[in-house]
Amino acid sequence: MGSSIVDNFWVIVSAVLVFLMQPGFMCLESGLTRQKNSINVAIKNLADFVFSVMIFWLVGFGMMFGLSFTGIIGTNNFIPEFGNNFHQVSFFLFQAMFCGTATTIFSGAVAERIKFSSYLTIAILMSAFIYPLFGHWAWNGIDAGVFSGWLGEAGFVDFAGSTVVHSVGGWLALAVLIVIGPRKGRFSPDGKPVEICGSNLPLSVLGTLLLWIGWIGFNGGSTLTMDVRVPRIIVNTMMAAASGSIFSLSIGYMLNRISKISFLINGSLGGLVAITACCHCVSISESVLIGAIAGGVCLVFEEILIYYGIDDAVSAVPVHLGCGIWGTLAAALFGDPEILGTGLGFLPQLMIQVTGIFAAFIVAFLMPYLIIRGINRNFPLRVSPEDEYIGLNISEHGAKTEAADFLRVMELQEKTGDLTLRVPADPFTDTGVIATRYNKMMDALHRIGATFQQLFDGSPQAVVSMDINGCITRANKGFQSLFGYSDAKVVGACNIDLIVPDHLCLESVTLMQAVLSGKSIERETHRKHNTGKLIPVFLIGFPLIVNNAVEGVFYIYQDITDRKAMEDELYHKAFYDSLTGIPNRVLFMERLEHAFKRKQRKEKFNFTVLLIDLDGFKWVNDNLGHQAGDILLRKVAQRFLGCLRSVDTIARLGGDEFAVLLEDITGPKEIAAIAWRLINEAARPFILQGTEAFISASIGVILKASRYTKSDHILRDADIAMYRAKTTGKSRFKVFSKKLHQITHEALKLENDLKKAVERDEFTLFYQPIVCSKTESLQGFEALIRWEHTAKGKVPPSDFIPLAEETGLIVPIGQWVIETACRQLKEWRTRMPGARDLTVSVNISAQQFVHNDLEQIVENALGTNDLPPGCLMVELTESSVIEKPEAMIAHLNRLRKIGIKIAIDDFGTGYFSLAYLKHFPLDCIKIDKSFVDEINTSHENLQIAKAIIILARNLDLKVVAEGIEDHEQLETIRGLDCNFIQGYYFSKPLSARDAEGWMQREETVYA
């Protein structure tokens, strides 16, 4: 070191310039870190200087520049006073600035996560031991111009401290970074880096420029004299910085397609660090090359750190460690040997440079790493996650800044949920402007929140919010009202325990899981009132999603009691018979279809269908009234229900027709037992309006309904079987079979042929004589219809007359009979003078009164043939008369008014009330053939015939005995004083031609 005033003055000026690196580092670090840690950065940088200078004075200077002990450590000059030694004081001042710089390097790297106390501990370790120890090895004796440290004696060259200052600071920074780990949020869970933006990049650029100025003193002052070397050193320093910046920016842009300011900052600082070791011994062009390579080294080291997940806040390790190592090697690679003055060749010089780098690794990384890791185990160096989140300004220093106040209010809002809190805002600062906008946003949010709260609280529906565990966090008055709980019992309670019925707990858990998965759900279900009563509700559930994560659940409950009651009523009306309360045809068919589907799933499942028709219901309706008929149907339905199992279905199909579906049936015996129970229940007497009434039931059974494919086919065949039961005697059941199907098929074919017979005029009339019992003179004829089928031949009236009545064809057939009989009688009267007083009797069906104007037909037939009304007698069966006696009396009175004679046929075979007999406008009674057949062998038949004749005589009625087939029967009837007789004894029914021949051949005496 020079002894002149100028030399010392230059050293002092250089020290001042180096001191500018402290504010430079502070600006750089403050700009690259976040605002919430800016105060901590400032305090640390100030502490860097004051602590490092103090520690360096106490022990560092003596350890580094004191009398060397074997080239390892200094042994004197601790706490030096210097006296009036102008040269020593200047030298100490210059070296103290270097110590502060080395300490500041590590502090910037570990920013935003380390405790201030931890930082001070490591700073003391750096200033008191690490930096002085390695400095002694490399620089001891530099002030005297003779190196006495073991590295310096060996020829190690580090002119201004690429390794002594920068690599040592970089190695220590790397050790601390590995121990404390990255900042929160610097790397995503999958390890990808997340860029943390600095708070003020222009400030970082200012810090970089201040460092450039500081480096003039750093490198220029390291000559320790003001000589001709200084300008070149300064130029080399500037050129290396410029080339490093340009190269880093160029390569970074090519790789990332973006011009980041960090490329310029790190490249320039890397060039400055690299040139520091050799700025005195290289040319300008070599300086440019060294700086450019340093810019690339920065980029490579940055990627290495990111790859291993090491978070360097200000890129101190790439700049100071990476480029410090490169600069140290560059001294051997590019340095002028004469200027180096070590007397070593290229390879020995390179090897001593590498040895110095390795020695720095040991003393500045390996040893500190072990020490710091041990300290961290017992006294964690890092701040807590909460303190890191709120920022070190507040957690470490209790700073009161606008940003801190901002964060404090936001934290309070988060904890309390109070949206009325506002941030203090100064309109003349950046933070204040943001706070003002934030307060306006909170005003809008508060309005939205208030609106939501009013909707929540004022909704008539029950609304509740829950956390992800199902605990209620809030419930409105609608919820409390619907389920009968106070707010105190609701909030904090588990929703499933509070209102979910036990049997629906699994459903509730499933719904909750669906909502927590992010889905919205709708469901009709039941929930429990405080009293235990179940309430039908319509439930809507949807998740509360914040930042793509489900943080809670909203449920809305709507009471649908009235709607469900209405639905039940509508369902009952749609699927149940309004009179009896049992299922109707629609529901029966639906359950029948369900039975078909169940059979497809379960082969052993069997079901049976029964079709029931009430016998005698029409009589009850006509004689006791429709009200009594309705009562009867209700009682029948209840009796039938008692005959069935719970799995069976009985339905009223309409009128007096019922259907039964038997499911899971075991066999024919069980079906027969149920059928007989139904029949027996129907046969028991019913009390209707104080009157005892008797009915019966005819049942058609489909034994193996599962063989069918269509429901309507089952009912069709059951109806066939039921009708067969009715026609074979009623009060019984018939099982549908192929034979029954054939009979029905033939009946259907016969019905079709019957329709065609009317159109084709295939009918003829035969005439059976009616004679006087005493004189055997001809009274008239009974016209009897005959059908000559084109394929079957003669079809008996007993086969087609009931079918004609059932199908309604009896109306046109009956009209044809009346017109044909009248026309034939007119012909006989015209051609045969003795036949002028003959009469003709025709059989009339009750349907002819209902479906047609019978009186008009009769008048037209008589008028067309110019016949007197008295020549025509209409005969009605006793059974047809008693079905609707009042209506029949009215019809017969109109016929009687015309002059038509009226007879009751088959008298004694039905249930004709004698009370009605005197009210009917009758002229004649015809005793049924069944009484005449055994009149000579059966005393009962004889007495019945006798009673009928006596009754008729008392009522002034004529009597005709049908079925006289022998002389004995004729004599007996004559003895009873019967008026007229009819039967094979005189003649069988004859065609019109044969009847005319019979009259002529027998020389019949006309009455």
Short mmCIF file of N, CA and C in Angstrom, two decimals, residues 523-623:
data_model
loop_
_atom_site.label_atom_id
_atom_site.label_comp_id
_atom_site.label_asym_id
_atom_site.label_seq_id
_atom_site.Cartn_x
_atom_site.Cartn_y
_atom_site.Cartn_z
N ARG A 523 -84.62 -33.14 -4.91
CA ARG A 523 -85.21 -34.41 -4.47
C ARG A 523 -86.48 -34.13 -3.65
N GLU A 524 -87.49 -34.93 -3.87
CA GLU A 524 -88.66 -34.94 -2.99
C GLU A 524 -88.39 -35.99 -1.91
N THR A 525 -88.51 -35.59 -0.67
CA THR A 525 -88.20 -36.50 0.42
C THR A 525 -89.00 -36.09 1.65
N HIS A 526 -88.66 -36.61 2.79
CA HIS A 526 -89.31 -36.24 4.05
C HIS A 526 -88.25 -35.79 5.05
N ARG A 527 -88.61 -34.82 5.86
CA ARG A 527 -87.75 -34.38 6.95
C ARG A 527 -88.58 -34.32 8.23
N LYS A 528 -87.89 -34.29 9.35
CA LYS A 528 -88.52 -34.49 10.66
C LYS A 528 -88.70 -33.15 11.40
N HIS A 529 -89.91 -32.92 11.89
CA HIS A 529 -90.20 -31.75 12.73
C HIS A 529 -89.68 -32.02 14.14
N ASN A 530 -89.56 -30.98 14.90
CA ASN A 530 -89.10 -31.10 16.29
C ASN A 530 -89.96 -32.06 17.10
N THR A 531 -91.25 -32.15 16.74
CA THR A 531 -92.17 -33.04 17.45
C THR A 531 -92.08 -34.49 16.97
N GLY A 532 -91.30 -34.74 15.92
CA GLY A 532 -91.20 -36.08 15.36
C GLY A 532 -92.06 -36.31 14.14
N LYS A 533 -92.93 -35.35 13.84
CA LYS A 533 -93.81 -35.47 12.68
C LYS A 533 -93.00 -35.37 11.38
N LEU A 534 -93.31 -36.23 10.41
CA LEU A 534 -92.62 -36.21 9.13
C LEU A 534 -93.29 -35.19 8.19
N ILE A 535 -92.47 -34.38 7.55
CA ILE A 535 -92.97 -33.34 6.65
C ILE A 535 -92.47 -33.63 5.24
N PRO A 536 -93.37 -33.77 4.25
CA PRO A 536 -92.90 -33.92 2.87
C PRO A 536 -92.31 -32.61 2.37
N VAL A 537 -91.09 -32.66 1.83
CA VAL A 537 -90.41 -31.45 1.38
C VAL A 537 -89.81 -31.67 0.00
N PHE A 538 -89.66 -30.56 -0.71
CA PHE A 538 -88.87 -30.55 -1.94
C PHE A 538 -87.52 -29.93 -1.60
N LEU A 539 -86.46 -30.71 -1.76
CA LEU A 539 -85.13 -30.32 -1.32
C LEU A 539 -84.26 -29.92 -2.51
N ILE A 540 -83.61 -28.75 -2.39
CA ILE A 540 -82.61 -28.31 -3.35
C ILE A 540 -81.30 -28.15 -2.59
N GLY A 541 -80.25 -28.77 -3.08
CA GLY A 541 -78.94 -28.65 -2.46
C GLY A 541 -77.90 -28.25 -3.49
N PHE A 542 -77.05 -27.31 -3.13
CA PHE A 542 -75.99 -26.90 -4.05
C PHE A 542 -74.76 -26.49 -3.25
N PRO A 543 -73.58 -26.67 -3.86
CA PRO A 543 -72.34 -26.42 -3.12
C PRO A 543 -71.98 -24.94 -3.08
N LEU A 544 -71.28 -24.55 -2.02
CA LEU A 544 -70.67 -23.22 -1.92
C LEU A 544 -69.22 -23.38 -2.36
N ILE A 545 -68.92 -22.90 -3.57
CA ILE A 545 -67.60 -23.11 -4.16
C ILE A 545 -66.80 -21.81 -4.12
N VAL A 546 -65.62 -21.89 -3.52
CA VAL A 546 -64.70 -20.75 -3.45
C VAL A 546 -63.34 -21.22 -3.96
N ASN A 547 -62.82 -20.51 -4.97
CA ASN A 547 -61.52 -20.86 -5.55
C ASN A 547 -61.47 -22.33 -5.98
N ASN A 548 -62.57 -22.74 -6.65
CA ASN A 548 -62.67 -24.09 -7.21
C ASN A 548 -62.67 -25.18 -6.14
N ALA A 549 -62.96 -24.82 -4.92
CA ALA A 549 -63.03 -25.80 -3.84
C ALA A 549 -64.36 -25.63 -3.10
N VAL A 550 -64.98 -26.75 -2.74
CA VAL A 550 -66.25 -26.72 -2.02
C VAL A 550 -65.97 -26.42 -0.55
N GLU A 551 -66.51 -25.29 -0.07
CA GLU A 551 -66.29 -24.89 1.31
C GLU A 551 -67.54 -25.04 2.17
N GLY A 552 -68.65 -25.37 1.56
CA GLY A 552 -69.88 -25.52 2.34
C GLY A 552 -71.02 -25.95 1.44
N VAL A 553 -72.21 -26.04 2.04
CA VAL A 553 -73.40 -26.55 1.34
C VAL A 553 -74.59 -25.69 1.72
N PHE A 554 -75.43 -25.40 0.73
CA PHE A 554 -76.71 -24.74 0.98
C PHE A 554 -77.82 -25.75 0.70
N TYR A 555 -78.80 -25.82 1.62
CA TYR A 555 -80.01 -26.62 1.40
C TYR A 555 -81.22 -25.68 1.48
N ILE A 556 -82.15 -25.87 0.56
CA ILE A 556 -83.42 -25.15 0.57
C ILE A 556 -84.53 -26.19 0.67
N TYR A 557 -85.40 -26.03 1.67
CA TYR A 557 -86.51 -26.96 1.88
C TYR A 557 -87.83 -26.24 1.62
N GLN A 558 -88.67 -26.82 0.79
CA GLN A 558 -90.01 -26.27 0.54
C GLN A 558 -91.05 -27.27 1.03
N ASP A 559 -91.92 -26.81 1.88
CA ASP A 559 -92.99 -27.68 2.40
C ASP A 559 -93.99 -27.97 1.28
N ILE A 560 -94.14 -29.25 0.95
CA ILE A 560 -95.04 -29.63 -0.15
C ILE A 560 -96.19 -30.49 0.37
N THR A 561 -96.55 -30.24 1.64
CA THR A 561 -97.64 -31.02 2.23
C THR A 561 -98.93 -30.88 1.43
N ASP A 562 -99.30 -29.63 1.13
CA ASP A 562 -100.54 -29.40 0.38
C ASP A 562 -100.47 -30.00 -1.02
N ARG A 563 -99.31 -29.83 -1.65
CA ARG A 563 -99.16 -30.36 -3.01
C ARG A 563 -99.23 -31.89 -3.02
N LYS A 564 -98.58 -32.51 -2.03
CA LYS A 564 -98.62 -33.98 -1.97
C LYS A 564 -100.02 -34.47 -1.69
N ALA A 565 -100.75 -33.72 -0.85
CA ALA A 565 -102.13 -34.10 -0.58
C ALA A 565 -102.96 -34.01 -1.85
N MET A 566 -102.75 -32.94 -2.62
CA MET A 566 -103.47 -32.79 -3.88
C MET A 566 -103.06 -33.88 -4.88
N GLU A 567 -101.75 -34.18 -4.91
CA GLU A 567 -101.28 -35.24 -5.81
C GLU A 567 -101.89 -36.58 -5.40
N ASP A 568 -101.94 -36.82 -4.09
CA ASP A 568 -102.54 -38.07 -3.62
C ASP A 568 -104.01 -38.14 -4.01
N GLU A 569 -104.68 -36.97 -3.88
CA GLU A 569 -106.10 -36.94 -4.26
C GLU A 569 -106.28 -37.18 -5.75
N LEU A 570 -105.43 -36.51 -6.56
CA LEU A 570 -105.51 -36.71 -8.01
C LEU A 570 -105.16 -38.13 -8.38
N TYR A 571 -104.15 -38.67 -7.69
CA TYR A 571 -103.75 -40.06 -7.97
C TYR A 571 -104.89 -41.00 -7.62
N HIS A 572 -105.54 -40.73 -6.48
CA HIS A 572 -106.64 -41.60 -6.06
C HIS A 572 -107.79 -41.51 -7.06
N LYS A 573 -108.05 -40.28 -7.54
CA LYS A 573 -109.13 -40.13 -8.51
C LYS A 573 -108.79 -40.81 -9.83
N ALA A 574 -107.50 -40.76 -10.20
CA ALA A 574 -107.09 -41.33 -11.48
C ALA A 574 -107.01 -42.85 -11.43
N PHE A 575 -106.67 -43.40 -10.27
CA PHE A 575 -106.39 -44.83 -10.22
C PHE A 575 -107.31 -45.62 -9.29
N TYR A 576 -108.26 -44.94 -8.66
CA TYR A 576 -109.17 -45.65 -7.75
C TYR A 576 -110.61 -45.30 -8.09
N ASP A 577 -111.45 -46.27 -7.88
CA ASP A 577 -112.87 -46.10 -8.17
C ASP A 577 -113.49 -45.19 -7.11
N SER A 578 -114.17 -44.16 -7.55
CA SER A 578 -114.71 -43.17 -6.61
C SER A 578 -115.84 -43.72 -5.76
N LEU A 579 -116.53 -44.75 -6.25
CA LEU A 579 -117.66 -45.30 -5.51
C LEU A 579 -117.22 -46.29 -4.45
N THR A 580 -116.35 -47.23 -4.81
CA THR A 580 -116.00 -48.32 -3.90
C THR A 580 -114.67 -48.09 -3.18
N GLY A 581 -113.84 -47.20 -3.72
CA GLY A 581 -112.55 -46.95 -3.10
C GLY A 581 -111.48 -47.96 -3.46
N ILE A 582 -111.79 -48.93 -4.27
CA ILE A 582 -110.78 -49.92 -4.69
C ILE A 582 -110.19 -49.47 -6.03
N PRO A 583 -109.08 -50.07 -6.47
CA PRO A 583 -108.47 -49.68 -7.75
C PRO A 583 -109.47 -49.74 -8.91
N ASN A 584 -109.23 -48.87 -9.91
CA ASN A 584 -110.07 -48.89 -11.11
C ASN A 584 -109.36 -49.64 -12.24
N ARG A 585 -109.93 -49.55 -13.43
CA ARG A 585 -109.38 -50.29 -14.57
C ARG A 585 -107.94 -49.86 -14.89
N VAL A 586 -107.67 -48.54 -14.82
CA VAL A 586 -106.34 -48.04 -15.18
C VAL A 586 -105.27 -48.64 -14.27
N LEU A 587 -105.49 -48.59 -12.95
CA LEU A 587 -104.51 -49.12 -12.01
C LEU A 587 -104.41 -50.63 -12.13
N PHE A 588 -105.53 -51.29 -12.38
CA PHE A 588 -105.49 -52.74 -12.55
C PHE A 588 -104.62 -53.12 -13.74
N MET A 589 -104.80 -52.42 -14.86
CA MET A 589 -104.01 -52.72 -16.05
C MET A 589 -102.53 -52.42 -15.81
N GLU A 590 -102.25 -51.38 -15.04
CA GLU A 590 -100.85 -51.05 -14.73
C GLU A 590 -100.20 -52.15 -13.90
N ARG A 591 -100.93 -52.65 -12.91
CA ARG A 591 -100.39 -53.73 -12.07
C ARG A 591 -100.29 -55.04 -12.85
N LEU A 592 -101.19 -55.22 -13.79
CA LEU A 592 -101.11 -56.40 -14.64
C LEU A 592 -99.86 -56.35 -15.52
N GLU A 593 -99.56 -55.16 -16.07
CA GLU A 593 -98.34 -54.99 -16.86
C GLU A 593 -97.10 -55.23 -15.98
N HIS A 594 -97.16 -54.77 -14.73
CA HIS A 594 -96.05 -54.98 -13.80
C HIS A 594 -95.86 -56.48 -13.54
N ALA A 595 -96.95 -57.22 -13.45
CA ALA A 595 -96.86 -58.67 -13.25
C ALA A 595 -96.18 -59.33 -14.44
N PHE A 596 -96.48 -58.87 -15.66
CA PHE A 596 -95.82 -59.40 -16.85
C PHE A 596 -94.30 -59.19 -16.76
N LYS A 597 -93.89 -57.97 -16.40
CA LYS A 597 -92.46 -57.66 -16.31
C LYS A 597 -91.79 -58.46 -15.21
N ARG A 598 -92.51 -58.67 -14.11
CA ARG A 598 -91.94 -59.45 -13.02
C ARG A 598 -91.75 -60.90 -13.44
N LYS A 599 -92.66 -61.42 -14.24
CA LYS A 599 -92.55 -62.78 -14.76
C LYS A 599 -91.31 -62.92 -15.63
N GLN A 600 -90.99 -61.88 -16.41
CA GLN A 600 -89.79 -61.92 -17.25
C GLN A 600 -88.52 -61.99 -16.41
N ARG A 601 -88.53 -61.33 -15.23
CA ARG A 601 -87.35 -61.33 -14.37
C ARG A 601 -87.26 -62.60 -13.52
N LYS A 602 -88.42 -63.15 -13.15
CA LYS A 602 -88.45 -64.27 -12.23
C LYS A 602 -89.33 -65.37 -12.84
N GLU A 603 -88.67 -66.41 -13.30
CA GLU A 603 -89.37 -67.44 -14.06
C GLU A 603 -90.41 -68.17 -13.22
N LYS A 604 -90.15 -68.37 -11.93
CA LYS A 604 -91.06 -69.14 -11.09
C LYS A 604 -92.27 -68.32 -10.62
N PHE A 605 -92.28 -67.05 -10.91
CA PHE A 605 -93.40 -66.20 -10.51
C PHE A 605 -94.62 -66.50 -11.40
N ASN A 606 -95.79 -66.70 -10.78
CA ASN A 606 -97.03 -66.95 -11.52
C ASN A 606 -98.13 -66.02 -11.01
N PHE A 607 -99.02 -65.68 -11.91
CA PHE A 607 -100.15 -64.83 -11.53
C PHE A 607 -101.39 -65.28 -12.29
N THR A 608 -102.55 -64.91 -11.72
CA THR A 608 -103.84 -65.35 -12.26
C THR A 608 -104.79 -64.16 -12.26
N VAL A 609 -105.71 -64.14 -13.22
CA VAL A 609 -106.70 -63.07 -13.33
C VAL A 609 -108.10 -63.68 -13.25
N LEU A 610 -108.97 -63.04 -12.44
CA LEU A 610 -110.37 -63.42 -12.32
C LEU A 610 -111.23 -62.24 -12.74
N LEU A 611 -112.27 -62.50 -13.52
CA LEU A 611 -113.23 -61.47 -13.91
C LEU A 611 -114.57 -61.83 -13.31
N ILE A 612 -115.15 -60.89 -12.56
CA ILE A 612 -116.37 -61.16 -11.79
C ILE A 612 -117.50 -60.27 -12.30
N ASP A 613 -118.67 -60.87 -12.51
CA ASP A 613 -119.87 -60.11 -12.86
C ASP A 613 -120.97 -60.49 -11.88
N LEU A 614 -121.66 -59.47 -11.37
CA LEU A 614 -122.71 -59.73 -10.37
C LEU A 614 -124.00 -60.13 -11.07
N ASP A 615 -124.61 -61.22 -10.63
CA ASP A 615 -125.90 -61.68 -11.15
C ASP A 615 -126.99 -61.08 -10.27
N GLY A 616 -127.96 -60.41 -10.88
CA GLY A 616 -129.07 -59.83 -10.13
C GLY A 616 -128.86 -58.39 -9.75
N PHE A 617 -127.72 -57.81 -10.11
CA PHE A 617 -127.49 -56.40 -9.78
C PHE A 617 -128.49 -55.50 -10.50
N LYS A 618 -128.83 -55.86 -11.73
CA LYS A 618 -129.78 -55.05 -12.50
C LYS A 618 -131.15 -55.02 -11.81
N TRP A 619 -131.52 -56.13 -11.24
CA TRP A 619 -132.81 -56.19 -10.54
C TRP A 619 -132.80 -55.22 -9.35
N VAL A 620 -131.67 -55.19 -8.60
CA VAL A 620 -131.56 -54.30 -7.45
C VAL A 620 -131.66 -52.84 -7.92
N ASN A 621 -130.96 -52.52 -8.99
CA ASN A 621 -130.96 -51.15 -9.50
C ASN A 621 -132.36 -50.72 -9.94
N ASP A 622 -133.05 -51.63 -10.64
CA ASP A 622 -134.36 -51.28 -11.20
C ASP A 622 -135.45 -51.26 -10.15
N ASN A 623 -135.35 -52.12 -9.17
CA ASN A 623 -136.45 -52.26 -8.20
C ASN A 623 -136.20 -51.48 -6.91
#
